[in-house]
Each structure stands twice: as structure tokens, then as C-alpha cells.
Amino acid sequence: MADREYFRVPMRTGQPHVSGAFRGRGFGRDPLVAVSAPLLDQGRPVGVIEASIRVDAFTRLRSDALRKRGYEMLIVDRDNRVVHAGSGLPFDFAQDLSGAPFLAAGRTAATVRHVPDALRDGRDAFAARADMQTGWKLVLFAPEDSISTPLYARLGTMLAMLVLAAAGGALAVRWEMRHFARSLRRVLGPLEALARDGQQGPAPPVHMPEELRPLARAIDGLGHRLRSARRDNAELDRLNRTDALTGTLNRRGLDAALDSLCAGTQSLPLAALLFDIDHFKAYNDRYGHVAGDATLRRVAAAIGGSLRNADDAFGRLGGEEFLALLPAVDAQAALEVAERARGAVEGLAIPHGDSPTGYVTVSAGVHMATSFATPDLIQAADAALYRAKRAGRNRVAF
């Protein structure tokens, strides 16, 4: 495609383009004309959208109507290659007519000249030319022997027909370009929505050039795949932030929650509640790791159920340590939550033969942050937890 004129010109100029005549590369090898427009990124062409139009789509009806009036129509592109030639003319599609006298440079469009052997059957004809805005030229041929009316009247009629045919051809090309541009905007709308916010816009309508429909279907499919990928990525992100054993946040998830809470002052004062299961190594040694894992899950559920609401973040730091982050809370309320969680774990009454109480218990350290200048919130909560452990465990320290 990069070798085609309809690709190179819009990429070079950044402007829409109507190509010269060419044949398709598919099975049909149809005579085609391309209408193309650049895809711009901040004013710079980054690609091209193209629609190929069958030549007979905009020439056949006009050519047939002119033939019934005794004229033959010829259209050549800006390189003087045949785009369309009436059946009575001896020219083939894409034939180079650069040397033809009726296309001579400098000759005005209103000039009518005699052309020997102009028709396929060898008859002479009069030819008149009109130049189009696209750079194409339209030439009408009138057989010499068919002019039975006075010559000047006949030539005047011929010039009038030429103007009408040229205007019709220009309108046809312009209509195709406008239709193509509208369809292109409809196709690019969903694509721009995907690029802007990942949301797919309305599905493109089916009333568009056949050449754009595969692109529309591809964009629609891309939207579905992107939404699926977005869901998969969200699930992977959730799993990456979740502790597989307890279903709570893991260290990565807690760090992300802390970063989010620190993003605005509305989270202040912020409380960090650090919990540790008392004598948990001894519990694992006595009851085994399967029982230890089950206890971790039950303790996590008890602490998580003691928090205030969904704004509180909770997760497993690692081993037998759990962290709760309570935004916009005072010290008294934070201590009440910590004590409620401690009591909930004790209330599970999980037997522990190596604990002074005979059951699984937790100790908790509470630290209040009134600004985010605290070097390490978790380290400060850990210091409070150490004080609770040193004071005899199964208690809350501030």
C-alpha cells in the first residue's frame, strides 16, 4: 500500500487526495479511483484512511446519457491516463494519452477542435475539453458526420453538455469525498474514545463505503478485546494486591492503600493499628502449619469484622502480623477499634496449649499520624506493638 499514490500524497501533504486511475490488486482487478485522507496526530500525518471507488459507479449513467445524445465521454486523470472512455472511443482504462492533441497543454477548456480518426470506428470527431478541480480533464467527442444542424449551434450545444457533464463529474467526486469523510468520522469516533478514556463509543453505522466496513468491524472488535483485557488486568491487579491465604490485602496492597490515603489531607488524622498473634510460632510447632493457616484465616476475619467501614484498609503484612489503616479518626476511636478487634480474636476461643490464657490471642499497637511527615507509620505502630508485648501480650498499647 505504501507505494500507492493515494497513500504517499496524504502522508506528504497532510491533505485529502483523489488518486488517478489504477486497478485493484484483488481477484477482480476492477478499474478504481481512490479517495484518501490522512490520520493526524497533533497535526502530523501518522496514517491514511482510503476508500476505493469503482469508476463505473460515477461514470456509467452520465456516459450512457451522453451517448444517447450522440456524444462520447472521456475522463483522464492529472497524469492524462484514462479513467473512463465511452464505448465508442478507442481508448483503454489507464492508457496514457499525454501526447493526444486534444489534451495539449495551454489549450483552453472552451476550445473545440477537429480530431481525425477519433472514434473506434475510424470516424472523425469534434472534441471539447473541461478541466476539473481534481486536476482531471473531461473531453466530449461529437462525430463529425452526425452534425446535421448548423455547425455553430451544434458546437454550442456540445459546449453546454460539456459544462454539465464536467459539473456532474465534479459533484460525483465531491459527494463521494464528503460521504467518505462523514463515514470516516463515524469510524474514528469509537477509536478516539478508546484512545482517550478506554471506553468504546457508539457502534459505527452500516451505511458507509464498503472499504470502511472492515475497519469499523476491526475497531468494534478492538473495543471488545480492550474491555476484556481491562477486566483481566483489573483482576490481575486485585490478585497482586491480595493475600492468597486470608483474602485480605497483602503488603503490596497495603502500600497502595497507604499511598492513596496520603494523597489528600482529608485522611488525617490517620491511625495505624498493627496486630500480632501471640506465641504463634509455638502454635505452629504444636498444632502444625495446616492448623496455623486456618487460625490465620479466622483471626483475619475477626479483626476485619471489627473495623468501622469500607474506608478502613486491612491486610496481612506477613507471617502473623496484620495492619489496619483508619483514616479521619481520633485516638479514642482508634483505640476502641483495636480493643474490639483484640476481644473478637479472644472470643474465637481457639485452643492454644502454649499460651498463658489457653487460647489464641493478639497484641496490638496503635499510632496516630496528624501529618504525613512521619518517616515510617508502620515502624511507629510496631514500636507501640512491642510495648504491648512487653507489658504481657493480649492487650492494646498506644
mmCIF file of C-alpha atoms in Angstrom:
data_model
loop_
_atom_site.group_PDB
_atom_site.id
_atom_site.type_symbol
_atom_site.label_atom_id
_atom_site.label_comp_id
_atom_site.label_asym_id
_atom_site.label_seq_id
_atom_site.Cartn_x
_atom_site.Cartn_y
_atom_site.Cartn_z
ATOM 1 C CA MET A 1 0.000 0.000 0.000
ATOM 2 C CA ALA A 2 2.879 2.381 0.752
ATOM 3 C CA ASP A 3 3.755 2.521 -2.939
ATOM 4 C CA ARG A 4 0.304 3.804 -3.930
ATOM 5 C CA GLU A 5 -0.184 7.464 -4.769
ATOM 6 C CA TYR A 6 -3.270 7.679 -2.548
ATOM 7 C CA PHE A 7 -1.057 6.766 0.444
ATOM 8 C CA ARG A 8 2.044 8.787 -0.374
ATOM 9 C CA VAL A 9 0.355 12.103 -1.189
ATOM 10 C CA PRO A 10 -1.771 12.487 2.014
ATOM 11 C CA MET A 11 1.217 11.408 4.119
ATOM 12 C CA ARG A 12 3.358 14.066 2.428
ATOM 13 C CA THR A 13 0.836 16.918 2.285
ATOM 14 C CA GLY A 14 -1.494 16.191 5.200
ATOM 15 C CA GLN A 15 -4.460 16.884 2.856
ATOM 16 C CA PRO A 16 -7.252 14.706 1.375
ATOM 17 C CA HIS A 17 -6.468 13.325 -2.056
ATOM 18 C CA VAL A 18 -8.259 11.909 -5.107
ATOM 19 C CA SER A 19 -5.986 9.465 -6.910
ATOM 20 C CA GLY A 20 -5.510 8.757 -10.557
ATOM 21 C CA ALA A 21 -6.725 5.599 -12.260
ATOM 22 C CA PHE A 22 -5.491 2.201 -11.111
ATOM 23 C CA ARG A 23 -6.597 -1.405 -10.943
ATOM 24 C CA GLY A 24 -7.267 -3.238 -7.694
ATOM 25 C CA ARG A 25 -4.877 -5.888 -6.512
ATOM 26 C CA GLY A 26 -7.600 -8.357 -5.598
ATOM 27 C CA PHE A 27 -9.181 -11.024 -7.742
ATOM 28 C CA GLY A 28 -11.427 -8.604 -9.621
ATOM 29 C CA ARG A 29 -8.752 -6.216 -10.891
ATOM 30 C CA ASP A 30 -11.533 -3.626 -11.131
ATOM 31 C CA PRO A 31 -10.868 -0.119 -12.521
ATOM 32 C CA LEU A 32 -10.695 2.052 -9.418
ATOM 33 C CA VAL A 33 -10.166 5.578 -8.164
ATOM 34 C CA ALA A 34 -9.126 6.113 -4.540
ATOM 35 C CA VAL A 35 -10.308 8.829 -2.166
ATOM 36 C CA SER A 36 -7.961 9.086 0.815
ATOM 37 C CA ALA A 37 -7.495 11.252 3.886
ATOM 38 C CA PRO A 38 -4.633 11.472 6.400
ATOM 39 C CA LEU A 39 -4.900 10.434 10.041
ATOM 40 C CA LEU A 40 -3.365 13.308 12.009
ATOM 41 C CA ASP A 41 -1.722 13.252 15.431
ATOM 42 C CA GLN A 42 -1.184 16.835 16.627
ATOM 43 C CA GLY A 43 -1.189 17.967 13.009
ATOM 44 C CA ARG A 44 1.312 15.328 11.853
ATOM 45 C CA PRO A 45 0.187 12.548 9.450
ATOM 46 C CA VAL A 46 0.587 9.139 11.090
ATOM 47 C CA GLY A 47 -1.522 7.059 8.704
ATOM 48 C CA VAL A 48 -4.031 7.121 5.873
ATOM 49 C CA ILE A 49 -7.657 6.003 5.535
ATOM 50 C CA GLU A 50 -8.635 5.143 1.965
ATOM 51 C CA ALA A 51 -11.789 4.189 0.068
ATOM 52 C CA SER A 52 -11.583 2.782 -3.451
ATOM 53 C CA ILE A 53 -14.453 3.726 -5.779
ATOM 54 C CA ARG A 54 -15.300 1.711 -8.868
ATOM 55 C CA VAL A 55 -15.011 4.004 -11.867
ATOM 56 C CA ASP A 56 -18.330 2.917 -13.325
ATOM 57 C CA ALA A 57 -20.059 3.963 -10.077
ATOM 58 C CA PHE A 58 -19.810 7.626 -11.086
ATOM 59 C CA THR A 59 -19.340 7.460 -14.866
ATOM 60 C CA ARG A 60 -21.695 4.863 -16.329
ATOM 61 C CA LEU A 61 -25.003 6.733 -16.051
ATOM 62 C CA ARG A 62 -23.575 10.016 -17.330
ATOM 63 C CA SER A 63 -21.706 8.321 -20.155
ATOM 64 C CA ASP A 64 -24.813 6.401 -21.257
ATOM 65 C CA ALA A 65 -26.940 9.549 -21.176
ATOM 66 C CA LEU A 66 -24.434 11.438 -23.333
ATOM 67 C CA ARG A 67 -24.137 8.559 -25.803
ATOM 68 C CA LYS A 68 -27.898 8.685 -26.372
ATOM 69 C CA ARG A 69 -27.439 12.321 -27.418
ATOM 70 C CA GLY A 70 -24.699 11.366 -29.838
ATOM 71 C CA TYR A 71 -21.644 12.174 -27.694
ATOM 72 C CA GLU A 72 -18.808 10.076 -26.295
ATOM 73 C CA MET A 73 -17.299 10.969 -22.918
ATOM 74 C CA LEU A 74 -13.644 10.677 -21.957
ATOM 75 C CA ILE A 75 -12.203 11.339 -18.473
ATOM 76 C CA VAL A 76 -8.458 11.400 -17.831
ATOM 77 C CA ASP A 77 -6.631 11.907 -14.545
ATOM 78 C CA ARG A 78 -3.978 14.525 -13.772
ATOM 79 C CA ASP A 79 -1.361 12.315 -15.457
ATOM 80 C CA ASN A 80 -3.512 12.090 -18.619
ATOM 81 C CA ARG A 81 -4.283 8.418 -18.008
ATOM 82 C CA VAL A 82 -7.744 7.208 -18.977
ATOM 83 C CA VAL A 83 -10.184 6.994 -16.081
ATOM 84 C CA HIS A 84 -13.209 6.370 -18.310
ATOM 85 C CA ALA A 85 -13.730 6.174 -22.058
ATOM 86 C CA GLY A 86 -17.103 5.773 -23.730
ATOM 87 C CA SER A 87 -17.589 2.545 -25.644
ATOM 88 C CA GLY A 88 -17.316 4.425 -28.935
ATOM 89 C CA LEU A 89 -13.773 5.644 -28.167
ATOM 90 C CA PRO A 90 -10.609 3.627 -28.950
ATOM 91 C CA PHE A 91 -9.045 4.117 -25.509
ATOM 92 C CA ASP A 92 -8.444 1.637 -22.689
ATOM 93 C CA PHE A 93 -8.550 2.171 -18.949
ATOM 94 C CA ALA A 94 -5.297 3.686 -17.582
ATOM 95 C CA GLN A 95 -3.972 4.276 -21.126
ATOM 96 C CA ASP A 96 -1.538 7.204 -21.264
ATOM 97 C CA LEU A 97 -2.875 9.955 -23.573
ATOM 98 C CA SER A 98 -0.188 12.520 -22.794
ATOM 99 C CA GLY A 99 0.543 13.082 -26.488
ATOM 100 C CA ALA A 100 -3.075 13.478 -27.566
ATOM 101 C CA PRO A 101 -3.605 16.852 -29.315
ATOM 102 C CA PHE A 102 -6.981 17.432 -27.665
ATOM 103 C CA LEU A 103 -5.152 17.393 -24.269
ATOM 104 C CA ALA A 104 -2.338 19.707 -25.361
ATOM 105 C CA ALA A 105 -1.034 21.956 -22.588
ATOM 106 C CA GLY A 106 -2.079 25.581 -22.797
ATOM 107 C CA ARG A 107 -5.219 24.857 -24.764
ATOM 108 C CA THR A 108 -8.235 26.372 -23.028
ATOM 109 C CA ALA A 109 -11.124 24.251 -21.875
ATOM 110 C CA ALA A 110 -13.538 26.069 -24.198
ATOM 111 C CA THR A 111 -11.521 25.172 -27.314
ATOM 112 C CA VAL A 112 -13.264 22.866 -29.776
ATOM 113 C CA ARG A 113 -11.003 21.163 -32.267
ATOM 114 C CA HIS A 114 -11.283 18.639 -35.029
ATOM 115 C CA VAL A 115 -9.753 15.216 -34.219
ATOM 116 C CA PRO A 116 -9.170 12.808 -37.142
ATOM 117 C CA ASP A 117 -9.944 9.119 -36.518
ATOM 118 C CA ALA A 118 -11.131 9.978 -33.020
ATOM 119 C CA LEU A 119 -13.763 7.245 -32.749
ATOM 120 C CA ARG A 120 -13.341 3.494 -32.502
ATOM 121 C CA ASP A 121 -14.908 3.016 -35.947
ATOM 122 C CA GLY A 122 -12.399 5.424 -37.518
ATOM 123 C CA ARG A 123 -14.694 8.418 -37.903
ATOM 124 C CA ASP A 124 -13.519 11.935 -37.260
ATOM 125 C CA ALA A 125 -15.000 13.942 -34.405
ATOM 126 C CA PHE A 126 -15.018 17.327 -32.781
ATOM 127 C CA ALA A 127 -13.607 17.376 -29.221
ATOM 128 C CA ALA A 128 -14.150 19.859 -26.381
ATOM 129 C CA ARG A 129 -12.353 19.714 -23.029
ATOM 130 C CA ALA A 130 -13.184 20.870 -19.470
ATOM 131 C CA ASP A 131 -10.742 20.870 -16.545
ATOM 132 C CA MET A 132 -11.973 19.690 -13.133
ATOM 133 C CA GLN A 133 -10.915 20.862 -9.667
ATOM 134 C CA THR A 134 -9.283 17.486 -9.005
ATOM 135 C CA GLY A 135 -6.861 18.016 -11.885
ATOM 136 C CA TRP A 136 -8.767 15.595 -14.087
ATOM 137 C CA LYS A 137 -9.972 16.520 -17.582
ATOM 138 C CA LEU A 138 -13.279 15.699 -19.220
ATOM 139 C CA VAL A 139 -13.480 15.577 -23.025
ATOM 140 C CA LEU A 140 -16.646 15.231 -25.111
ATOM 141 C CA PHE A 141 -16.467 13.882 -28.673
ATOM 142 C CA ALA A 142 -19.166 14.577 -31.276
ATOM 143 C CA PRO A 143 -18.966 12.554 -34.544
ATOM 144 C CA GLU A 144 -18.369 14.883 -37.461
ATOM 145 C CA ASP A 145 -20.881 13.196 -39.721
ATOM 146 C CA SER A 146 -23.641 13.399 -37.114
ATOM 147 C CA ILE A 147 -23.704 17.180 -37.159
ATOM 148 C CA SER A 148 -26.748 17.836 -39.269
ATOM 149 C CA THR A 149 -27.778 21.070 -37.551
ATOM 150 C CA PRO A 150 -25.858 24.279 -38.249
ATOM 151 C CA LEU A 151 -22.294 23.823 -37.064
ATOM 152 C CA TYR A 152 -22.131 26.621 -34.523
ATOM 153 C CA ALA A 153 -25.447 25.721 -32.928
ATOM 154 C CA ARG A 154 -24.288 22.119 -32.673
ATOM 155 C CA LEU A 155 -20.969 23.123 -31.135
ATOM 156 C CA GLY A 156 -22.752 25.448 -28.699
ATOM 157 C CA THR A 157 -24.914 22.551 -27.562
ATOM 158 C CA MET A 158 -21.796 20.441 -27.254
ATOM 159 C CA LEU A 159 -20.090 23.015 -25.032
ATOM 160 C CA ALA A 160 -23.182 23.256 -22.842
ATOM 161 C CA MET A 161 -23.251 19.468 -22.493
ATOM 162 C CA LEU A 162 -19.555 19.543 -21.659
ATOM 163 C CA VAL A 163 -20.118 22.013 -18.826
ATOM 164 C CA LEU A 164 -22.992 19.930 -17.445
ATOM 165 C CA ALA A 165 -21.003 16.704 -17.671
ATOM 166 C CA ALA A 166 -17.966 18.261 -16.019
ATOM 167 C CA ALA A 167 -20.110 19.702 -13.242
ATOM 168 C CA GLY A 168 -21.789 16.334 -12.759
ATOM 169 C CA GLY A 169 -18.442 14.549 -12.586
ATOM 170 C CA ALA A 170 -17.071 17.055 -10.101
ATOM 171 C CA LEU A 171 -20.211 16.781 -7.973
ATOM 172 C CA ALA A 172 -19.968 12.995 -8.031
ATOM 173 C CA VAL A 173 -16.385 13.020 -6.825
ATOM 174 C CA ARG A 174 -17.163 15.688 -4.228
ATOM 175 C CA TRP A 175 -20.176 13.693 -2.979
ATOM 176 C CA GLU A 176 -18.024 10.578 -2.688
ATOM 177 C CA MET A 177 -15.399 12.522 -0.732
ATOM 178 C CA ARG A 178 -17.980 14.058 1.630
ATOM 179 C CA HIS A 179 -19.663 10.687 2.137
ATOM 180 C CA PHE A 180 -16.262 9.154 2.761
ATOM 181 C CA ALA A 181 -15.317 11.913 5.233
ATOM 182 C CA ARG A 182 -18.583 11.507 7.170
ATOM 183 C CA SER A 183 -18.140 7.760 7.322
ATOM 184 C CA LEU A 184 -14.530 8.213 8.367
ATOM 185 C CA ARG A 185 -15.570 10.448 11.260
ATOM 186 C CA ARG A 186 -18.118 7.855 12.355
ATOM 187 C CA VAL A 187 -15.495 5.135 12.236
ATOM 188 C CA LEU A 188 -12.835 7.187 14.021
ATOM 189 C CA GLY A 189 -15.211 8.318 16.774
ATOM 190 C CA PRO A 190 -15.141 4.975 18.636
ATOM 191 C CA LEU A 191 -11.385 4.706 18.035
ATOM 192 C CA GLU A 192 -10.779 8.168 19.520
ATOM 193 C CA ALA A 193 -12.963 7.258 22.512
ATOM 194 C CA LEU A 194 -10.859 4.157 23.067
ATOM 195 C CA ALA A 195 -7.640 6.151 22.867
ATOM 196 C CA ARG A 196 -8.976 8.913 25.134
ATOM 197 C CA ASP A 197 -10.513 7.022 28.055
ATOM 198 C CA GLY A 198 -10.628 3.358 27.130
ATOM 199 C CA GLN A 199 -14.387 3.489 26.526
ATOM 200 C CA GLN A 200 -15.809 2.483 23.184
ATOM 201 C CA GLY A 201 -18.144 4.964 21.507
ATOM 202 C CA PRO A 202 -21.339 4.092 19.605
ATOM 203 C CA ALA A 203 -21.034 1.346 17.024
ATOM 204 C CA PRO A 204 -20.415 2.747 13.517
ATOM 205 C CA PRO A 205 -23.476 2.681 11.222
ATOM 206 C CA VAL A 206 -23.697 0.135 8.423
ATOM 207 C CA HIS A 207 -24.373 2.833 5.808
ATOM 208 C CA MET A 208 -20.790 3.567 4.859
ATOM 209 C CA PRO A 209 -18.444 2.719 1.995
ATOM 210 C CA GLU A 210 -17.696 -0.978 1.724
ATOM 211 C CA GLU A 211 -13.982 -0.222 2.118
ATOM 212 C CA LEU A 212 -14.526 1.225 5.608
ATOM 213 C CA ARG A 213 -16.675 -1.598 6.948
ATOM 214 C CA PRO A 214 -13.742 -3.947 7.722
ATOM 215 C CA LEU A 215 -12.118 -1.075 9.626
ATOM 216 C CA ALA A 216 -15.342 -0.431 11.542
ATOM 217 C CA ARG A 217 -15.613 -4.116 12.416
ATOM 218 C CA ALA A 218 -11.950 -4.169 13.452
ATOM 219 C CA ILE A 219 -12.451 -1.150 15.734
ATOM 220 C CA ASP A 220 -15.527 -2.777 17.260
ATOM 221 C CA GLY A 221 -13.547 -5.967 17.847
ATOM 222 C CA LEU A 222 -10.681 -3.949 19.282
ATOM 223 C CA GLY A 223 -13.070 -2.333 21.739
ATOM 224 C CA HIS A 224 -14.313 -5.732 22.918
ATOM 225 C CA ARG A 225 -10.760 -7.031 23.275
ATOM 226 C CA LEU A 226 -9.648 -3.919 25.158
ATOM 227 C CA ARG A 227 -12.575 -4.185 27.565
ATOM 228 C CA SER A 228 -11.769 -7.844 28.131
ATOM 229 C CA ALA A 229 -8.090 -7.026 28.640
ATOM 230 C CA ARG A 230 -9.050 -4.232 31.039
ATOM 231 C CA ARG A 231 -11.156 -6.666 33.083
ATOM 232 C CA ASP A 232 -8.334 -9.215 33.075
ATOM 233 C CA ASN A 233 -5.809 -6.579 34.124
ATOM 234 C CA ALA A 234 -8.088 -5.396 36.916
ATOM 235 C CA GLU A 235 -8.422 -8.965 38.162
ATOM 236 C CA LEU A 236 -4.654 -9.497 37.966
ATOM 237 C CA ASP A 237 -4.108 -6.249 39.839
ATOM 238 C CA ARG A 238 -6.567 -7.359 42.511
ATOM 239 C CA LEU A 239 -4.799 -10.711 42.852
ATOM 240 C CA ASN A 240 -1.407 -8.992 43.036
ATOM 241 C CA ARG A 241 -2.684 -6.905 45.958
ATOM 242 C CA THR A 242 -4.441 -9.755 47.784
ATOM 243 C CA ASP A 243 -3.046 -12.216 50.315
ATOM 244 C CA ALA A 244 -3.809 -15.671 48.928
ATOM 245 C CA LEU A 245 -4.281 -17.273 52.359
ATOM 246 C CA THR A 246 -6.557 -14.787 54.135
ATOM 247 C CA GLY A 247 -8.154 -12.908 51.218
ATOM 248 C CA THR A 248 -7.142 -9.578 52.779
ATOM 249 C CA LEU A 249 -4.716 -7.056 51.300
ATOM 250 C CA ASN A 250 -1.081 -8.133 51.097
ATOM 251 C CA ARG A 251 1.942 -5.893 51.667
ATOM 252 C CA ARG A 252 1.683 -4.519 48.116
ATOM 253 C CA GLY A 253 -1.998 -3.757 48.597
ATOM 254 C CA LEU A 254 -1.392 -2.099 51.968
ATOM 255 C CA ASP A 255 1.347 0.082 50.489
ATOM 256 C CA ALA A 256 -1.036 1.146 47.699
ATOM 257 C CA ALA A 257 -3.791 1.876 50.241
ATOM 258 C CA LEU A 258 -1.386 3.952 52.340
ATOM 259 C CA ASP A 259 -0.261 5.894 49.261
ATOM 260 C CA SER A 260 -3.897 6.581 48.395
ATOM 261 C CA LEU A 261 -4.696 7.765 51.922
ATOM 262 C CA CYS A 262 -1.625 10.001 51.941
ATOM 263 C CA ALA A 263 -2.690 11.632 48.672
ATOM 264 C CA GLY A 264 -5.038 14.048 50.464
ATOM 265 C CA THR A 265 -5.276 15.722 53.859
ATOM 266 C CA GLN A 266 -8.880 14.527 54.282
ATOM 267 C CA SER A 267 -7.451 11.248 55.644
ATOM 268 C CA LEU A 268 -5.924 12.991 58.685
ATOM 269 C CA PRO A 269 -5.705 12.125 61.493
ATOM 270 C CA LEU A 270 -4.688 8.644 60.288
ATOM 271 C CA ALA A 271 -4.397 5.681 62.658
ATOM 272 C CA ALA A 272 -2.194 2.640 62.089
ATOM 273 C CA LEU A 273 -3.232 -0.464 64.051
ATOM 274 C CA LEU A 274 -0.644 -3.254 63.993
ATOM 275 C CA PHE A 275 -1.736 -6.694 65.272
ATOM 276 C CA ASP A 276 0.424 -9.731 66.029
ATOM 277 C CA ILE A 277 -0.769 -13.205 67.067
ATOM 278 C CA ASP A 278 0.763 -14.071 70.431
ATOM 279 C CA HIS A 279 3.026 -17.137 70.612
ATOM 280 C CA PHE A 280 2.175 -18.092 67.027
ATOM 281 C CA LYS A 281 5.453 -19.954 66.374
ATOM 282 C CA ALA A 282 4.711 -22.178 69.350
ATOM 283 C CA TYR A 283 1.184 -22.706 67.991
ATOM 284 C CA ASN A 284 2.543 -23.880 64.629
ATOM 285 C CA ASP A 285 5.059 -26.169 66.327
ATOM 286 C CA ARG A 286 2.355 -27.801 68.436
ATOM 287 C CA TYR A 287 -0.590 -27.969 66.003
ATOM 288 C CA GLY A 288 1.088 -27.905 62.579
ATOM 289 C CA HIS A 289 1.015 -25.491 59.662
ATOM 290 C CA VAL A 290 -2.391 -26.590 58.375
ATOM 291 C CA ALA A 291 -3.968 -25.606 61.686
ATOM 292 C CA GLY A 292 -1.796 -22.483 61.690
ATOM 293 C CA ASP A 293 -3.141 -21.429 58.282
ATOM 294 C CA ALA A 294 -6.713 -22.000 59.435
ATOM 295 C CA THR A 295 -6.063 -19.852 62.508
ATOM 296 C CA LEU A 296 -4.604 -17.056 60.385
ATOM 297 C CA ARG A 297 -7.784 -17.018 58.293
ATOM 298 C CA ARG A 298 -10.055 -16.925 61.359
ATOM 299 C CA VAL A 299 -8.030 -14.194 63.068
ATOM 300 C CA ALA A 300 -8.019 -12.103 59.867
ATOM 301 C CA ALA A 301 -11.802 -12.411 59.617
ATOM 302 C CA ALA A 302 -12.270 -11.428 63.277
ATOM 303 C CA ILE A 303 -10.076 -8.319 63.020
ATOM 304 C CA GLY A 304 -11.523 -7.301 59.646
ATOM 305 C CA GLY A 305 -15.041 -7.612 61.037
ATOM 306 C CA SER A 306 -14.175 -5.227 63.869
ATOM 307 C CA LEU A 307 -13.303 -2.271 61.633
ATOM 308 C CA ARG A 308 -15.601 0.710 61.128
ATOM 309 C CA ASN A 309 -16.453 0.638 57.440
ATOM 310 C CA ALA A 310 -15.098 0.095 53.922
ATOM 311 C CA ASP A 311 -12.900 3.208 54.195
ATOM 312 C CA ASP A 312 -10.658 1.328 56.638
ATOM 313 C CA ALA A 313 -7.905 -0.644 54.883
ATOM 314 C CA PHE A 314 -6.858 -4.003 56.326
ATOM 315 C CA GLY A 315 -4.376 -6.651 55.319
ATOM 316 C CA ARG A 316 -1.697 -9.135 56.252
ATOM 317 C CA LEU A 317 1.796 -7.663 56.424
ATOM 318 C CA GLY A 318 3.369 -11.093 56.531
ATOM 319 C CA GLY A 319 3.613 -14.066 58.869
ATOM 320 C CA GLU A 320 1.239 -13.493 61.786
ATOM 321 C CA GLU A 321 1.155 -9.669 61.537
ATOM 322 C CA PHE A 322 -1.874 -7.688 60.348
ATOM 323 C CA LEU A 323 -2.232 -3.952 59.721
ATOM 324 C CA ALA A 324 -5.336 -1.760 59.738
ATOM 325 C CA LEU A 325 -5.303 1.832 58.449
ATOM 326 C CA LEU A 326 -8.121 4.049 59.726
ATOM 327 C CA PRO A 327 -8.473 7.454 58.009
ATOM 328 C CA ALA A 328 -10.055 10.527 59.599
ATOM 329 C CA VAL A 329 -10.224 9.068 63.110
ATOM 330 C CA ASP A 330 -9.286 10.350 66.575
ATOM 331 C CA ALA A 331 -7.163 8.459 69.076
ATOM 332 C CA GLN A 332 -10.084 7.359 71.245
ATOM 333 C CA ALA A 333 -11.969 5.832 68.316
ATOM 334 C CA ALA A 334 -8.804 4.118 67.053
ATOM 335 C CA LEU A 335 -8.171 2.560 70.466
ATOM 336 C CA GLU A 336 -11.783 1.375 70.613
ATOM 337 C CA VAL A 337 -11.425 -0.363 67.233
ATOM 338 C CA ALA A 338 -8.170 -2.008 68.319
ATOM 339 C CA GLU A 339 -9.693 -3.226 71.583
ATOM 340 C CA ARG A 340 -12.791 -4.502 69.778
ATOM 341 C CA ALA A 341 -10.586 -6.481 67.381
ATOM 342 C CA ARG A 342 -8.484 -7.890 70.250
ATOM 343 C CA GLY A 343 -11.626 -9.023 72.037
ATOM 344 C CA ALA A 344 -13.052 -10.562 68.846
ATOM 345 C CA VAL A 345 -9.955 -12.743 68.418
ATOM 346 C CA GLU A 346 -10.013 -13.782 72.072
ATOM 347 C CA GLY A 347 -13.693 -14.584 71.670
ATOM 348 C CA LEU A 348 -12.885 -17.143 68.956
ATOM 349 C CA ALA A 349 -11.579 -19.350 71.782
ATOM 350 C CA ILE A 350 -9.117 -21.173 69.531
ATOM 351 C CA PRO A 351 -7.245 -23.584 71.846
ATOM 352 C CA HIS A 352 -3.546 -22.821 72.321
ATOM 353 C CA GLY A 353 -1.755 -25.051 74.815
ATOM 354 C CA ASP A 354 1.355 -22.880 74.887
ATOM 355 C CA SER A 355 -0.483 -19.610 75.656
ATOM 356 C CA PRO A 356 -0.928 -18.377 79.244
ATOM 357 C CA THR A 357 -4.636 -17.853 78.522
ATOM 358 C CA GLY A 358 -5.078 -21.264 76.888
ATOM 359 C CA TYR A 359 -6.417 -19.622 73.730
ATOM 360 C CA VAL A 360 -5.113 -17.750 70.685
ATOM 361 C CA THR A 361 -4.836 -14.010 71.406
ATOM 362 C CA VAL A 362 -3.412 -10.934 69.691
ATOM 363 C CA SER A 363 -1.490 -7.881 70.820
ATOM 364 C CA ALA A 364 -1.996 -4.516 69.122
ATOM 365 C CA GLY A 365 -0.029 -1.291 68.752
ATOM 366 C CA VAL A 366 -1.762 1.960 67.776
ATOM 367 C CA HIS A 367 -0.055 5.006 66.280
ATOM 368 C CA MET A 368 -1.757 8.262 65.303
ATOM 369 C CA ALA A 369 -0.403 10.403 62.452
ATOM 370 C CA THR A 370 -1.509 14.034 62.329
ATOM 371 C CA SER A 371 0.648 14.757 59.284
ATOM 372 C CA PHE A 372 2.335 12.746 56.580
ATOM 373 C CA ALA A 373 5.759 13.906 57.706
ATOM 374 C CA THR A 374 6.057 10.779 59.884
ATOM 375 C CA PRO A 375 9.045 8.878 58.435
ATOM 376 C CA ASP A 376 7.524 5.412 58.861
ATOM 377 C CA LEU A 377 3.962 4.984 60.042
ATOM 378 C CA ILE A 378 4.265 1.206 60.277
ATOM 379 C CA GLN A 379 7.537 1.417 62.205
ATOM 380 C CA ALA A 380 5.880 3.706 64.760
ATOM 381 C CA ALA A 381 2.947 1.294 65.130
ATOM 382 C CA ASP A 382 5.434 -1.563 65.533
ATOM 383 C CA ALA A 383 7.072 0.268 68.436
ATOM 384 C CA ALA A 384 3.653 0.505 70.140
ATOM 385 C CA LEU A 385 3.090 -3.200 69.458
ATOM 386 C CA TYR A 386 6.419 -4.005 71.131
ATOM 387 C CA ARG A 387 5.248 -2.156 74.219
ATOM 388 C CA ALA A 388 2.064 -4.252 74.283
ATOM 389 C CA LYS A 389 4.110 -7.454 74.008
ATOM 390 C CA ARG A 390 6.475 -6.353 76.771
ATOM 391 C CA ALA A 391 3.501 -5.488 79.016
ATOM 392 C CA GLY A 392 2.248 -9.086 78.879
ATOM 393 C CA ARG A 393 0.547 -9.588 75.461
ATOM 394 C CA ASN A 394 -3.201 -9.845 74.718
ATOM 395 C CA ARG A 395 -3.533 -6.084 75.073
ATOM 396 C CA VAL A 396 -3.508 -2.781 73.166
ATOM 397 C CA ALA A 397 -0.733 -0.213 73.555
ATOM 398 C CA PHE A 398 -0.688 3.372 72.274
#
